[in-house]
């Protein structure tokens, strides 16, 4: 996945009247983004070990489940 430059930012979370803001539409987008990232990652050939690849894929799958739970 290092074939292009990318950046990350830190989200700002707010609560209104004690309720957390949820955006099912955004969650669906990010679940799909993580799914594409999983596909790319699974095909990536240059891992230090099989364990490293398994760990990364497992973390991505956990992230995907979080977003799917918000849809």
PDB file of C-alpha atoms in Angstrom:
ATOM      1  CA  UNK A   1       0.000   0.000   0.000  1.00  0.00           C
ATOM      2  CA  UNK A   2       2.960   2.318  -0.244  1.00  0.00           C
ATOM      3  CA  UNK A   3       2.407   3.065  -3.911  1.00  0.00           C
ATOM      4  CA  UNK A   4       0.777   6.404  -3.126  1.00  0.00           C
ATOM      5  CA  UNK A   5       1.088   9.132  -0.536  1.00  0.00           C
ATOM      6  CA  UNK A   6      -1.606   9.448   2.080  1.00  0.00           C
ATOM      7  CA  UNK A   7      -2.212  11.178   5.387  1.00  0.00           C
ATOM      8  CA  UNK A   8      -4.399  10.688   8.410  1.00  0.00           C
ATOM      9  CA  UNK A   9      -6.027  13.108  10.806  1.00  0.00           C
ATOM     10  CA  UNK A  10      -7.544  12.820  14.210  1.00  0.00           C
ATOM     11  CA  UNK A  11     -11.303  13.100  14.331  1.00  0.00           C
ATOM     12  CA  UNK A  12     -13.092  15.392  16.746  1.00  0.00           C
ATOM     13  CA  UNK A  13     -15.906  13.737  18.645  1.00  0.00           C
ATOM     14  CA  UNK A  14     -18.761  15.706  20.182  1.00  0.00           C
ATOM     15  CA  UNK A  15     -21.780  14.742  22.206  1.00  0.00           C
ATOM     16  CA  UNK A  16     -25.075  16.601  22.025  1.00  0.00           C
ATOM     17  CA  UNK A  17     -27.362  16.164  25.004  1.00  0.00           C
ATOM     18  CA  UNK A  18     -25.338  13.114  26.026  1.00  0.00           C
ATOM     19  CA  UNK A  19     -25.936  11.269  22.731  1.00  0.00           C
ATOM     20  CA  UNK A  20     -22.995  10.378  20.518  1.00  0.00           C
ATOM     21  CA  UNK A  21     -23.243  11.438  16.898  1.00  0.00           C
ATOM     22  CA  UNK A  22     -23.485   8.515  14.479  1.00  0.00           C
ATOM     23  CA  UNK A  23     -23.510   8.595  10.721  1.00  0.00           C
ATOM     24  CA  UNK A  24     -24.601   5.282   9.188  1.00  0.00           C
ATOM     25  CA  UNK A  25     -23.734   6.659   5.753  1.00  0.00           C
ATOM     26  CA  UNK A  26     -20.176   7.476   6.834  1.00  0.00           C
ATOM     27  CA  UNK A  27     -19.826   4.117   8.585  1.00  0.00           C
ATOM     28  CA  UNK A  28     -20.887   2.334   5.402  1.00  0.00           C
ATOM     29  CA  UNK A  29     -18.291   4.281   3.401  1.00  0.00           C
ATOM     30  CA  UNK A  30     -15.486   3.419   5.815  1.00  0.00           C
ATOM     31  CA  UNK A  31     -16.530  -0.244   6.070  1.00  0.00           C
ATOM     32  CA  UNK A  32     -16.236  -0.426   2.272  1.00  0.00           C
ATOM     33  CA  UNK A  33     -12.893   1.424   2.382  1.00  0.00           C
ATOM     34  CA  UNK A  34     -11.544  -1.062   4.919  1.00  0.00           C
ATOM     35  CA  UNK A  35     -12.833  -3.945   2.770  1.00  0.00           C
ATOM     36  CA  UNK A  36     -10.817  -2.626  -0.189  1.00  0.00           C
ATOM     37  CA  UNK A  37      -7.809  -2.163   2.079  1.00  0.00           C
ATOM     38  CA  UNK A  38      -8.151  -5.786   3.230  1.00  0.00           C
ATOM     39  CA  UNK A  39      -8.160  -6.970  -0.396  1.00  0.00           C
ATOM     40  CA  UNK A  40      -5.046  -4.963  -1.221  1.00  0.00           C
ATOM     41  CA  UNK A  41      -3.298  -6.009   1.980  1.00  0.00           C
ATOM     42  CA  UNK A  42      -4.074  -9.696   1.470  1.00  0.00           C
ATOM     43  CA  UNK A  43      -2.457  -9.547  -1.978  1.00  0.00           C
ATOM     44  CA  UNK A  44       0.616  -7.608  -0.827  1.00  0.00           C
ATOM     45  CA  UNK A  45       3.649  -9.899  -1.209  1.00  0.00           C
ATOM     46  CA  UNK A  46       6.342  -8.161   0.857  1.00  0.00           C
ATOM     47  CA  UNK A  47       5.717  -9.140   4.482  1.00  0.00           C
ATOM     48  CA  UNK A  48       8.391  -9.785   7.104  1.00  0.00           C
ATOM     49  CA  UNK A  49       6.527 -12.917   8.165  1.00  0.00           C
ATOM     50  CA  UNK A  50       3.216 -14.718   7.844  1.00  0.00           C
ATOM     51  CA  UNK A  51       2.478 -13.692  11.432  1.00  0.00           C
ATOM     52  CA  UNK A  52       2.894 -10.018  10.558  1.00  0.00           C
ATOM     53  CA  UNK A  53       0.447 -10.341   7.667  1.00  0.00           C
ATOM     54  CA  UNK A  54      -2.076 -12.205   9.836  1.00  0.00           C
ATOM     55  CA  UNK A  55      -1.856  -9.538  12.548  1.00  0.00           C
ATOM     56  CA  UNK A  56      -2.427  -6.678  10.101  1.00  0.00           C
ATOM     57  CA  UNK A  57      -5.344  -8.449   8.423  1.00  0.00           C
ATOM     58  CA  UNK A  58      -6.901  -9.279  11.795  1.00  0.00           C
ATOM     59  CA  UNK A  59      -6.704  -5.625  12.881  1.00  0.00           C
ATOM     60  CA  UNK A  60      -8.243  -4.468   9.631  1.00  0.00           C
ATOM     61  CA  UNK A  61     -11.073  -6.975  10.030  1.00  0.00           C
ATOM     62  CA  UNK A  62     -11.673  -5.734  13.581  1.00  0.00           C
ATOM     63  CA  UNK A  63     -11.873  -2.163  12.288  1.00  0.00           C
ATOM     64  CA  UNK A  64     -14.296  -3.245   9.589  1.00  0.00           C
ATOM     65  CA  UNK A  65     -16.566  -4.846  12.196  1.00  0.00           C
ATOM     66  CA  UNK A  66     -16.648  -1.623  14.196  1.00  0.00           C
ATOM     67  CA  UNK A  67     -17.832   0.330  11.152  1.00  0.00           C
ATOM     68  CA  UNK A  68     -20.332  -2.352  10.172  1.00  0.00           C
ATOM     69  CA  UNK A  69     -21.778  -2.147  13.669  1.00  0.00           C
ATOM     70  CA  UNK A  70     -22.442   1.572  13.129  1.00  0.00           C
ATOM     71  CA  UNK A  71     -24.297   1.228   9.805  1.00  0.00           C
TER      72      UNK A  71
END
